[in-house]
PDB file of C-alpha atoms and ligand atoms in Angstrom:
ATOM      1  CA  MET A   6       0.000   0.000   0.000  1.00  0.00           C
ATOM      2  CA  ASN A   7       1.425   3.403  -0.857  1.00  0.00           C
ATOM      3  CA  LYS A   8       1.385   6.429   1.453  1.00  0.00           C
ATOM      4  CA  GLU A   9      -1.448   8.169  -0.407  1.00  0.00           C
ATOM      5  CA  SER A  10      -3.891   5.281  -0.087  1.00  0.00           C
ATOM      6  CA  ALA A  11      -2.945   4.811   3.591  1.00  0.00           C
ATOM      7  CA  THR A  12      -4.204   8.296   4.422  1.00  0.00           C
ATOM      8  CA  THR A  13      -7.730   7.909   3.124  1.00  0.00           C
ATOM      9  CA  THR A  14     -10.503   7.561   5.688  1.00  0.00           C
ATOM     10  CA  PRO A  15     -13.607   5.520   4.841  1.00  0.00           C
ATOM     11  CA  SER A  16     -16.404   8.059   4.724  1.00  0.00           C
ATOM     12  CA  SER A  17     -18.985   6.366   6.932  1.00  0.00           C
ATOM     13  CA  LEU A  18     -17.006   4.774   9.775  1.00  0.00           C
ATOM     14  CA  LEU A  19     -18.143   7.385  12.313  1.00  0.00           C
ATOM     15  CA  SER A  20     -21.410   8.415  10.764  1.00  0.00           C
ATOM     16  CA  GLY A  21     -23.964   9.658  13.306  1.00  0.00           C
ATOM     17  CA  LEU A  22     -21.400   9.789  16.124  1.00  0.00           C
ATOM     18  CA  ARG A  23     -20.593  12.881  18.184  1.00  0.00           C
ATOM     19  CA  ALA A  24     -17.008  13.572  19.206  1.00  0.00           C
ATOM     20  CA  LEU A  25     -15.091  16.032  21.346  1.00  0.00           C
ATOM     21  CA  ILE A  26     -11.424  16.351  20.384  1.00  0.00           C
ATOM     22  CA  THR A  27      -9.147  18.212  22.787  1.00  0.00           C
ATOM     23  CA  GLY A  28      -6.186  19.942  21.194  1.00  0.00           C
ATOM     24  CA  GLY A  29      -8.089  19.824  17.896  1.00  0.00           C
ATOM     25  CA  SER A  30      -6.795  23.243  16.864  1.00  0.00           C
ATOM     26  CA  GLN A  31      -3.356  22.131  15.727  1.00  0.00           C
ATOM     27  CA  GLY A  32      -1.111  19.279  14.688  1.00  0.00           C
ATOM     28  CA  ILE A  33      -2.263  15.709  15.263  1.00  0.00           C
ATOM     29  CA  GLY A  34      -5.496  16.825  16.955  1.00  0.00           C
ATOM     30  CA  ARG A  35      -6.480  18.915  13.977  1.00  0.00           C
ATOM     31  CA  ALA A  36      -5.746  16.003  11.603  1.00  0.00           C
ATOM     32  CA  ILE A  37      -7.914  13.768  13.801  1.00  0.00           C
ATOM     33  CA  ALA A  38     -10.692  16.379  13.724  1.00  0.00           C
ATOM     34  CA  GLU A  39     -10.518  16.500   9.916  1.00  0.00           C
ATOM     35  CA  SER A  40     -10.551  12.719   9.586  1.00  0.00           C
ATOM     36  CA  PHE A  41     -13.453  12.408  12.039  1.00  0.00           C
ATOM     37  CA  SER A  42     -15.445  14.923   9.974  1.00  0.00           C
ATOM     38  CA  GLN A  43     -14.625  13.058   6.771  1.00  0.00           C
ATOM     39  CA  ALA A  44     -15.721   9.832   8.449  1.00  0.00           C
ATOM     40  CA  GLY A  45     -19.142  11.337   9.187  1.00  0.00           C
ATOM     41  CA  ALA A  46     -18.824  12.401  12.838  1.00  0.00           C
ATOM     42  CA  SER A  47     -20.176  15.656  14.271  1.00  0.00           C
ATOM     43  CA  ILE A  48     -17.277  17.229  16.089  1.00  0.00           C
ATOM     44  CA  ALA A  49     -16.383  19.885  18.638  1.00  0.00           C
ATOM     45  CA  ILE A  50     -12.798  20.890  19.271  1.00  0.00           C
ATOM     46  CA  ALA A  51     -11.502  22.239  22.591  1.00  0.00           C
ATOM     47  CA  ALA A  52      -8.082  23.843  22.923  1.00  0.00           C
ATOM     48  CA  LEU A  53      -6.203  26.852  24.231  1.00  0.00           C
ATOM     49  CA  ARG A  54      -7.949  30.103  23.356  1.00  0.00           C
ATOM     50  CA  ASP A  55      -5.781  31.318  20.473  1.00  0.00           C
ATOM     51  CA  HIS A  56      -5.954  32.005  16.745  1.00  0.00           C
ATOM     52  CA  PHE A  57      -5.244  28.331  15.941  1.00  0.00           C
ATOM     53  CA  LEU A  58      -8.581  27.446  17.549  1.00  0.00           C
ATOM     54  CA  ASP A  59     -10.422  30.136  15.580  1.00  0.00           C
ATOM     55  CA  ASP A  60      -8.732  29.096  12.313  1.00  0.00           C
ATOM     56  CA  ALA A  61      -9.494  25.409  12.833  1.00  0.00           C
ATOM     57  CA  GLY A  62     -13.134  26.146  13.722  1.00  0.00           C
ATOM     58  CA  GLU A  63     -13.527  28.174  10.559  1.00  0.00           C
ATOM     59  CA  ALA A  64     -11.835  25.584   8.346  1.00  0.00           C
ATOM     60  CA  LEU A  65     -13.683  22.608   9.828  1.00  0.00           C
ATOM     61  CA  LYS A  66     -16.979  24.470  10.369  1.00  0.00           C
ATOM     62  CA  CYS A  67     -17.343  23.012  13.825  1.00  0.00           C
ATOM     63  CA  LYS A  68     -18.021  24.100  17.390  1.00  0.00           C
ATOM     64  CA  THR A  69     -14.908  25.492  19.098  1.00  0.00           C
ATOM     65  CA  ILE A  70     -14.447  25.545  22.853  1.00  0.00           C
ATOM     66  CA  GLY A  71     -11.719  27.514  24.610  1.00  0.00           C
ATOM     67  CA  LEU A  72     -10.193  25.341  27.300  1.00  0.00           C
ATOM     68  CA  ASP A  73      -7.394  25.300  29.841  1.00  0.00           C
ATOM     69  CA  LEU A  74      -6.936  21.680  30.860  1.00  0.00           C
ATOM     70  CA  SER A  75      -4.903  22.678  33.903  1.00  0.00           C
ATOM     71  CA  ASP A  76      -8.146  24.038  35.366  1.00  0.00           C
ATOM     72  CA  LEU A  77     -10.533  21.272  36.486  1.00  0.00           C
ATOM     73  CA  ALA A  78     -13.639  23.490  36.517  1.00  0.00           C
ATOM     74  CA  ASP A  79     -12.837  24.735  33.003  1.00  0.00           C
ATOM     75  CA  THR A  80     -12.379  21.142  31.826  1.00  0.00           C
ATOM     76  CA  GLU A  81     -15.732  20.102  33.274  1.00  0.00           C
ATOM     77  CA  ARG A  82     -17.388  23.147  31.673  1.00  0.00           C
ATOM     78  CA  ALA A  83     -15.797  22.392  28.267  1.00  0.00           C
ATOM     79  CA  VAL A  84     -17.146  18.837  28.274  1.00  0.00           C
ATOM     80  CA  LYS A  85     -20.600  20.168  29.206  1.00  0.00           C
ATOM     81  CA  ASP A  86     -20.436  22.741  26.390  1.00  0.00           C
ATOM     82  CA  ALA A  87     -19.546  20.023  23.892  1.00  0.00           C
ATOM     83  CA  VAL A  88     -22.404  17.796  25.055  1.00  0.00           C
ATOM     84  CA  THR A  89     -24.839  20.687  24.730  1.00  0.00           C
ATOM     85  CA  ALA A  90     -23.562  21.735  21.291  1.00  0.00           C
ATOM     86  CA  LEU A  91     -23.488  18.202  19.885  1.00  0.00           C
ATOM     87  CA  GLY A  92     -26.604  16.910  21.647  1.00  0.00           C
ATOM     88  CA  GLY A  93     -24.680  14.109  23.379  1.00  0.00           C
ATOM     89  CA  LEU A  94     -21.259  12.512  23.337  1.00  0.00           C
ATOM     90  CA  ASP A  95     -20.123   9.225  21.794  1.00  0.00           C
ATOM     91  CA  ILE A  96     -16.377   9.829  21.601  1.00  0.00           C
ATOM     92  CA  LEU A  97     -13.848  11.728  23.705  1.00  0.00           C
ATOM     93  CA  VAL A  98     -10.399  12.139  22.152  1.00  0.00           C
ATOM     94  CA  ASN A  99      -7.908  13.352  24.752  1.00  0.00           C
ATOM     95  CA  ASN A 100      -5.203  14.684  22.474  1.00  0.00           C
ATOM     96  CA  ALA A 101      -4.194  18.039  23.999  1.00  0.00           C
ATOM     97  CA  ALA A 102      -0.861  18.021  25.773  1.00  0.00           C
ATOM     98  CA  VAL A 103       2.148  20.028  26.793  1.00  0.00           C
ATOM     99  CA  VAL A 104       5.287  18.569  25.233  1.00  0.00           C
ATOM    100  CA  THR A 105       8.101  20.703  26.675  1.00  0.00           C
ATOM    101  CA  PRO A 106      10.664  20.885  28.227  1.00  0.00           C
ATOM    102  CA  SER A 107      13.267  18.743  26.475  1.00  0.00           C
ATOM    103  CA  ALA A 108      15.230  18.016  29.611  1.00  0.00           C
ATOM    104  CA  PRO A 109      16.517  15.118  31.707  1.00  0.00           C
ATOM    105  CA  VAL A 110      15.392  14.610  35.318  1.00  0.00           C
ATOM    106  CA  GLU A 111      18.185  16.683  36.867  1.00  0.00           C
ATOM    107  CA  THR A 112      17.459  19.911  34.958  1.00  0.00           C
ATOM    108  CA  THR A 113      13.659  19.826  34.866  1.00  0.00           C
ATOM    109  CA  GLU A 114      12.279  22.767  36.852  1.00  0.00           C
ATOM    110  CA  ALA A 115       9.439  22.383  39.370  1.00  0.00           C
ATOM    111  CA  ASP A 116       7.036  24.651  37.457  1.00  0.00           C
ATOM    112  CA  GLU A 117       7.663  22.767  34.188  1.00  0.00           C
ATOM    113  CA  LEU A 118       6.997  19.458  35.929  1.00  0.00           C
ATOM    114  CA  GLN A 119       3.821  20.838  37.502  1.00  0.00           C
ATOM    115  CA  LEU A 120       2.430  22.054  34.168  1.00  0.00           C
ATOM    116  CA  LEU A 121       3.050  18.672  32.521  1.00  0.00           C
ATOM    117  CA  LEU A 122       1.333  16.879  35.404  1.00  0.00           C
ATOM    118  CA  ASP A 123      -1.578  19.353  35.457  1.00  0.00           C
ATOM    119  CA  VAL A 124      -2.339  19.330  31.736  1.00  0.00           C
ATOM    120  CA  ASN A 125      -1.287  15.894  30.512  1.00  0.00           C
ATOM    121  CA  LEU A 126      -2.302  13.769  33.487  1.00  0.00           C
ATOM    122  CA  ARG A 127      -4.780  15.617  35.699  1.00  0.00           C
ATOM    123  CA  GLY A 128      -6.463  17.293  32.706  1.00  0.00           C
ATOM    124  CA  THR A 129      -6.844  14.056  30.775  1.00  0.00           C
ATOM    125  CA  PHE A 130      -8.125  12.263  33.872  1.00  0.00           C
ATOM    126  CA  TRP A 131     -10.650  15.028  34.565  1.00  0.00           C
ATOM    127  CA  ALA A 132     -11.903  15.183  30.992  1.00  0.00           C
ATOM    128  CA  MET A 133     -12.587  11.439  31.197  1.00  0.00           C
ATOM    129  CA  ARG A 134     -14.284  11.839  34.564  1.00  0.00           C
ATOM    130  CA  SER A 135     -16.448  14.689  33.237  1.00  0.00           C
ATOM    131  CA  ALA A 136     -17.395  12.780  30.088  1.00  0.00           C
ATOM    132  CA  TYR A 137     -18.188   9.489  31.844  1.00  0.00           C
ATOM    133  CA  PRO A 138     -21.963   9.903  32.409  1.00  0.00           C
ATOM    134  CA  HIS A 139     -22.448  11.027  28.810  1.00  0.00           C
ATOM    135  CA  LEU A 140     -20.330   8.229  27.355  1.00  0.00           C
ATOM    136  CA  LYS A 141     -22.156   5.725  29.556  1.00  0.00           C
ATOM    137  CA  GLN A 142     -25.471   6.854  28.133  1.00  0.00           C
ATOM    138  CA  ARG A 143     -24.222   6.229  24.585  1.00  0.00           C
ATOM    139  CA  ARG A 144     -21.940   3.220  25.283  1.00  0.00           C
ATOM    140  CA  GLY A 145     -19.256   5.429  23.772  1.00  0.00           C
ATOM    141  CA  CYS A 146     -15.472   5.413  23.813  1.00  0.00           C
ATOM    142  CA  VAL A 147     -12.353   7.316  24.822  1.00  0.00           C
ATOM    143  CA  LEU A 148      -9.177   7.599  22.804  1.00  0.00           C
ATOM    144  CA  ASN A 149      -6.151   8.964  24.630  1.00  0.00           C
ATOM    145  CA  VAL A 150      -3.413  10.283  22.371  1.00  0.00           C
ATOM    146  CA  SER A 151      -0.343   9.153  24.256  1.00  0.00           C
ATOM    147  CA  SER A 152       3.182   8.663  22.896  1.00  0.00           C
ATOM    148  CA  MET A 153       5.789   6.000  22.305  1.00  0.00           C
ATOM    149  CA  ALA A 154       7.746   8.018  24.884  1.00  0.00           C
ATOM    150  CA  GLY A 155       5.355   6.568  27.463  1.00  0.00           C
ATOM    151  CA  VAL A 156       6.146   3.027  26.314  1.00  0.00           C
ATOM    152  CA  THR A 157       9.903   3.089  25.696  1.00  0.00           C
ATOM    153  CA  GLY A 158      10.933   6.222  27.620  1.00  0.00           C
ATOM    154  CA  GLN A 159      12.631   9.108  25.850  1.00  0.00           C
ATOM    155  CA  ALA A 160      16.036  10.648  26.425  1.00  0.00           C
ATOM    156  CA  ARG A 161      15.849  14.259  27.671  1.00  0.00           C
ATOM    157  CA  HIS A 162      12.055  14.077  28.072  1.00  0.00           C
ATOM    158  CA  ALA A 163      11.698  12.331  31.443  1.00  0.00           C
ATOM    159  CA  ALA A 164       8.761  14.343  32.791  1.00  0.00           C
ATOM    160  CA  TYR A 165       6.855  14.246  29.499  1.00  0.00           C
ATOM    161  CA  ALA A 166       7.477  10.499  29.082  1.00  0.00           C
ATOM    162  CA  MET A 167       6.287   9.950  32.665  1.00  0.00           C
ATOM    163  CA  THR A 168       2.957  11.649  31.906  1.00  0.00           C
ATOM    164  CA  LYS A 169       2.483   9.529  28.788  1.00  0.00           C
ATOM    165  CA  GLY A 170       3.288   6.329  30.720  1.00  0.00           C
ATOM    166  CA  GLY A 171       0.660   7.474  33.226  1.00  0.00           C
ATOM    167  CA  ILE A 172      -1.874   7.971  30.452  1.00  0.00           C
ATOM    168  CA  ASN A 173      -1.245   4.416  29.256  1.00  0.00           C
ATOM    169  CA  ALA A 174      -1.897   3.089  32.784  1.00  0.00           C
ATOM    170  CA  LEU A 175      -5.012   5.284  33.057  1.00  0.00           C
ATOM    171  CA  THR A 176      -6.222   3.921  29.715  1.00  0.00           C
ATOM    172  CA  ARG A 177      -5.968   0.297  30.819  1.00  0.00           C
ATOM    173  CA  SER A 178      -7.451   1.033  34.257  1.00  0.00           C
ATOM    174  CA  ALA A 179     -10.463   2.916  32.880  1.00  0.00           C
ATOM    175  CA  ALA A 180     -10.981   0.174  30.277  1.00  0.00           C
ATOM    176  CA  ALA A 181     -11.209  -2.290  33.164  1.00  0.00           C
ATOM    177  CA  ASP A 182     -13.585  -0.059  35.167  1.00  0.00           C
ATOM    178  CA  TRP A 183     -15.840   0.971  32.288  1.00  0.00           C
ATOM    179  CA  GLY A 184     -16.029  -2.232  30.249  1.00  0.00           C
ATOM    180  CA  SER A 185     -19.233  -3.223  32.007  1.00  0.00           C
ATOM    181  CA  ASP A 186     -20.746   0.131  30.946  1.00  0.00           C
ATOM    182  CA  GLY A 187     -19.907  -0.677  27.334  1.00  0.00           C
ATOM    183  CA  ILE A 188     -17.356   2.155  27.228  1.00  0.00           C
ATOM    184  CA  ARG A 189     -14.130   1.342  25.388  1.00  0.00           C
ATOM    185  CA  VAL A 190     -10.896   3.117  26.317  1.00  0.00           C
ATOM    186  CA  ASN A 191      -7.811   2.916  24.115  1.00  0.00           C
ATOM    187  CA  ALA A 192      -4.582   4.830  23.596  1.00  0.00           C
ATOM    188  CA  LEU A 193      -2.731   5.758  20.434  1.00  0.00           C
ATOM    189  CA  CYS A 194       1.037   6.185  20.673  1.00  0.00           C
ATOM    190  CA  PRO A 195       2.740   8.047  17.837  1.00  0.00           C
ATOM    191  CA  ILE A 196       6.535   7.983  17.641  1.00  0.00           C
ATOM    192  CA  ALA A 197       6.659  11.411  15.918  1.00  0.00           C
ATOM    193  CA  ALA A 198       4.721  13.259  13.248  1.00  0.00           C
ATOM    194  CA  TRP A 199       5.411  16.287  11.084  1.00  0.00           C
ATOM    195  CA  THR A 200       3.114  18.789  12.754  1.00  0.00           C
ATOM    196  CA  PRO A 201       3.476  22.452  11.717  1.00  0.00           C
ATOM    197  CA  ALA A 202       4.989  23.150  15.158  1.00  0.00           C
ATOM    198  CA  LEU A 203       7.619  20.408  14.766  1.00  0.00           C
ATOM    199  CA  ARG A 204       8.413  21.521  11.216  1.00  0.00           C
ATOM    200  CA  GLN A 205       8.841  25.142  12.347  1.00  0.00           C
ATOM    201  CA  TRP A 206      11.034  24.119  15.287  1.00  0.00           C
ATOM    202  CA  ALA A 207      13.204  21.935  13.033  1.00  0.00           C
ATOM    203  CA  ASP A 208      13.553  24.747  10.472  1.00  0.00           C
ATOM    204  CA  GLU A 209      14.784  27.103  13.187  1.00  0.00           C
ATOM    205  CA  GLN A 210      17.557  24.733  14.351  1.00  0.00           C
ATOM    206  CA  PRO A 211      21.159  25.148  13.134  1.00  0.00           C
ATOM    207  CA  ASN A 212      20.930  21.954  11.047  1.00  0.00           C
ATOM    208  CA  PRO A 213      17.313  21.145  10.037  1.00  0.00           C
ATOM    209  CA  ALA A 214      18.432  18.420   7.607  1.00  0.00           C
ATOM    210  CA  GLU A 215      20.121  16.522  10.425  1.00  0.00           C
ATOM    211  CA  ILE A 216      16.895  16.635  12.485  1.00  0.00           C
ATOM    212  CA  ALA A 217      14.823  15.407   9.548  1.00  0.00           C
ATOM    213  CA  SER A 218      17.299  12.625   8.909  1.00  0.00           C
ATOM    214  CA  TYR A 219      17.195  11.558  12.586  1.00  0.00           C
ATOM    215  CA  LEU A 220      13.371  11.552  12.614  1.00  0.00           C
ATOM    216  CA  ASN A 221      13.306   9.562   9.381  1.00  0.00           C
ATOM    217  CA  ARG A 222      15.707   6.950  10.756  1.00  0.00           C
ATOM    218  CA  LEU A 223      13.678   6.318  13.934  1.00  0.00           C
ATOM    219  CA  PRO A 224      10.858   4.186  12.410  1.00  0.00           C
ATOM    220  CA  ALA A 225      11.765   0.856  10.823  1.00  0.00           C
ATOM    221  CA  LEU A 226       9.622   1.997   7.889  1.00  0.00           C
ATOM    222  CA  GLY A 227      12.212   4.692   7.201  1.00  0.00           C
ATOM    223  CA  TYR A 228      10.326   7.969   7.422  1.00  0.00           C
ATOM    224  CA  CYS A 229       8.643  10.315   9.878  1.00  0.00           C
ATOM    225  CA  PRO A 230       4.919  10.396   9.031  1.00  0.00           C
ATOM    226  CA  GLU A 231       2.627  13.299   8.292  1.00  0.00           C
ATOM    227  CA  THR A 232      -0.234  13.816  10.747  1.00  0.00           C
ATOM    228  CA  ASN A 233      -2.738  12.404   8.247  1.00  0.00           C
ATOM    229  CA  GLU A 234      -1.068   9.016   8.601  1.00  0.00           C
ATOM    230  CA  ILE A 235      -1.824   9.010  12.339  1.00  0.00           C
ATOM    231  CA  ALA A 236      -5.428  10.225  12.171  1.00  0.00           C
ATOM    232  CA  PRO A 237      -6.986   7.214  10.355  1.00  0.00           C
ATOM    233  CA  VAL A 238      -5.820   4.984  13.215  1.00  0.00           C
ATOM    234  CA  ALA A 239      -7.826   7.201  15.579  1.00  0.00           C
ATOM    235  CA  VAL A 240     -10.871   6.838  13.336  1.00  0.00           C
ATOM    236  CA  PHE A 241     -10.527   3.053  13.369  1.00  0.00           C
ATOM    237  CA  LEU A 242     -10.124   2.822  17.157  1.00  0.00           C
ATOM    238  CA  CYS A 243     -13.226   4.979  17.718  1.00  0.00           C
ATOM    239  CA  SER A 244     -15.338   3.173  15.147  1.00  0.00           C
ATOM    240  CA  ASP A 245     -17.575   0.146  15.377  1.00  0.00           C
ATOM    241  CA  ALA A 246     -14.874  -1.780  13.465  1.00  0.00           C
ATOM    242  CA  ALA A 247     -12.925  -1.764  16.754  1.00  0.00           C
ATOM    243  CA  ARG A 248     -15.938  -2.609  18.942  1.00  0.00           C
ATOM    244  CA  PHE A 249     -14.110  -5.490  20.684  1.00  0.00           C
ATOM    245  CA  VAL A 250     -10.906  -3.500  21.245  1.00  0.00           C
ATOM    246  CA  THR A 251     -10.407  -1.894  24.650  1.00  0.00           C
ATOM    247  CA  GLY A 252      -7.506  -1.246  27.012  1.00  0.00           C
ATOM    248  CA  HIS A 253      -5.234  -1.352  23.975  1.00  0.00           C
ATOM    249  CA  ILE A 254      -2.084   0.786  23.705  1.00  0.00           C
ATOM    250  CA  MET A 255      -1.728   1.087  19.943  1.00  0.00           C
ATOM    251  CA  HIS A 256       1.800   1.786  18.711  1.00  0.00           C
ATOM    252  CA  VAL A 257       1.709   4.037  15.656  1.00  0.00           C
ATOM    253  CA  SER A 258       5.449   4.024  15.365  1.00  0.00           C
ATOM    254  CA  GLY A 259       6.415   2.616  11.988  1.00  0.00           C
ATOM    255  CA  GLY A 260       8.175  -0.108  13.967  1.00  0.00           C
ATOM    256  CA  ALA A 261      10.570   2.285  15.726  1.00  0.00           C
ATOM    257  CA  GLU A 262      10.765   0.032  18.765  1.00  0.00           C
ATOM    258  CA  VAL A 263      11.356  -3.327  17.045  1.00  0.00           C
ATOM    259  CA  GLY A 264      14.659  -5.165  16.917  1.00  0.00           C
ATOM    260  CA  TYR A 265      18.149  -3.976  17.711  1.00  0.00           C
ATOM    261  CA  ARG A 266      18.544  -1.440  14.935  1.00  0.00           C
ATOM    262  CA  LEU A 267      21.320   1.108  14.619  1.00  0.00           C
TER     263      LEU A 267
HETATM  264  N1  NAD B 324       3.901  15.614  17.220  1.00  0.00           N
HETATM  265  C1  NAD B 324       4.529  14.541  17.573  1.00  0.00           C
HETATM  266  O1  NAD B 324       5.588  14.207  16.983  1.00  0.00           O
HETATM  267  C2  NAD B 324       3.984  13.648  18.661  1.00  0.00           C
HETATM  268  C3  NAD B 324       4.635  12.433  18.940  1.00  0.00           C
HETATM  269  C4  NAD B 324       4.109  11.600  19.932  1.00  0.00           C
HETATM  270  C5  NAD B 324       2.963  11.981  20.619  1.00  0.00           C
HETATM  271  N2  NAD B 324       2.379  13.180  20.338  1.00  0.00           N
HETATM  272  C6  NAD B 324       1.166  13.541  21.093  1.00  0.00           C
HETATM  273  O2  NAD B 324       0.169  13.930  20.187  1.00  0.00           O
HETATM  274  C7  NAD B 324      -0.663  14.919  20.788  1.00  0.00           C
HETATM  275  C8  NAD B 324      -0.714  16.133  19.897  1.00  0.00           C
HETATM  276  O3  NAD B 324       0.590  16.618  19.727  1.00  0.00           O
HETATM  277  P1  NAD B 324       0.936  17.746  18.642  1.00  0.00           P
HETATM  278  O4  NAD B 324       2.408  17.676  18.413  1.00  0.00           O
HETATM  279  O5  NAD B 324      -0.009  17.659  17.527  1.00  0.00           O
HETATM  280  O6  NAD B 324       0.628  19.051  19.538  1.00  0.00           O
HETATM  281  P2  NAD B 324       0.593  20.613  19.136  1.00  0.00           P
HETATM  282  O7  NAD B 324       1.596  21.266  20.031  1.00  0.00           O
HETATM  283  O8  NAD B 324       0.678  20.822  17.675  1.00  0.00           O
HETATM  284  O9  NAD B 324      -0.870  21.013  19.644  1.00  0.00           O
HETATM  285  C9  NAD B 324      -1.175  20.911  21.010  1.00  0.00           C
HETATM  286  C10 NAD B 324      -2.655  21.106  21.209  1.00  0.00           C
HETATM  287  O10 NAD B 324      -2.937  20.973  22.606  1.00  0.00           O
HETATM  288  C11 NAD B 324      -3.619  22.136  23.049  1.00  0.00           C
HETATM  289  N3  NAD B 324      -3.225  22.438  24.430  1.00  0.00           N
HETATM  290  C12 NAD B 324      -1.984  22.624  24.932  1.00  0.00           C
HETATM  291  N4  NAD B 324      -2.055  22.956  26.231  1.00  0.00           N
HETATM  292  C13 NAD B 324      -3.381  22.977  26.564  1.00  0.00           C
HETATM  293  C14 NAD B 324      -4.108  23.279  27.745  1.00  0.00           C
HETATM  294  N5  NAD B 324      -3.485  23.648  28.887  1.00  0.00           N
HETATM  295  N6  NAD B 324      -5.450  23.200  27.703  1.00  0.00           N
HETATM  296  C15 NAD B 324      -6.092  22.863  26.560  1.00  0.00           C
HETATM  297  N7  NAD B 324      -5.477  22.571  25.410  1.00  0.00           N
HETATM  298  C16 NAD B 324      -4.121  22.636  25.415  1.00  0.00           C
HETATM  299  C17 NAD B 324      -3.191  23.257  22.106  1.00  0.00           C
HETATM  300  O11 NAD B 324      -4.146  24.309  22.110  1.00  0.00           O
HETATM  301  C18 NAD B 324      -3.119  22.488  20.778  1.00  0.00           C
HETATM  302  O12 NAD B 324      -4.404  22.387  20.212  1.00  0.00           O
HETATM  303  C19 NAD B 324      -0.069  15.204  22.170  1.00  0.00           C
HETATM  304  O13 NAD B 324      -0.759  14.437  23.129  1.00  0.00           O
HETATM  305  C20 NAD B 324       1.373  14.733  22.026  1.00  0.00           C
HETATM  306  O14 NAD B 324       1.905  14.358  23.272  1.00  0.00           O
HETATM  307  C21 NAD B 324       2.862  14.026  19.386  1.00  0.00           C
END
């Protein structure tokens, strides 16, 4: 299968379903929002209140919700707003996250650690908690966008990797708790993806070609994917095609973690 055909999303996989996508204003979250729309879902996106959110709302013609995940009351309110706007909730995609700093344990500052814990862990947990009664009503599902960093660890990203490992444990635990309610909970772990933010950061580095070459060497498949190669996996996991899949930590890594490769 070539790359072009791998990015297409069957148009009816999510038809009639209602989804809230956090961090849907940019990067992987925006690609997921686009793919969900193409697959027939009604969507709302919740993210930091900035021009990316406005632009995405305009482009996708969907409900936008300003949100600060580090604030529990704001998170609860955002879920409520989405339920009201969509008329219910079948799918919660917890994609929003803080990804900085790039630092090992010994140089990570207390405020940086706190922000990662507040947004990535506490925020994700609280969004799930807030969405639970609505998802229970619809026998819906949760998809947590985690990271391979939470599976393998990542050099110079200890605090970030820790939050993603926590999200994987939360995913399996909630799948165990909510299975009897018919709610599925899965996680999707990208290795890396060419988001606009990553591309801009790489371009600003002294040697962008070296960064691209490193990112391309990581996956066994030999290239760093575009975001639209990640999004169809999210569609699948939230669709009826995956109705017997729960508690699964899906590696979307191009085989980065397999074997003893140089
Ligand atoms: N891009 C990658 O290479 C990569 C690799 C592995 C995992 N991931 C994961 O994929 C997800 C998306 O990453 P991305 O690179 O597309 O991100 P991005 O930086 O492009 O976008 C982040 C999104 O999260 C939102 N956000 C950030 N802080 C928030 C807060 N406090 N409250 C509400 N929303 C907030 C932003 O508004 C934005 O919509 C993240 O969970 C990230 O950990 C990304």
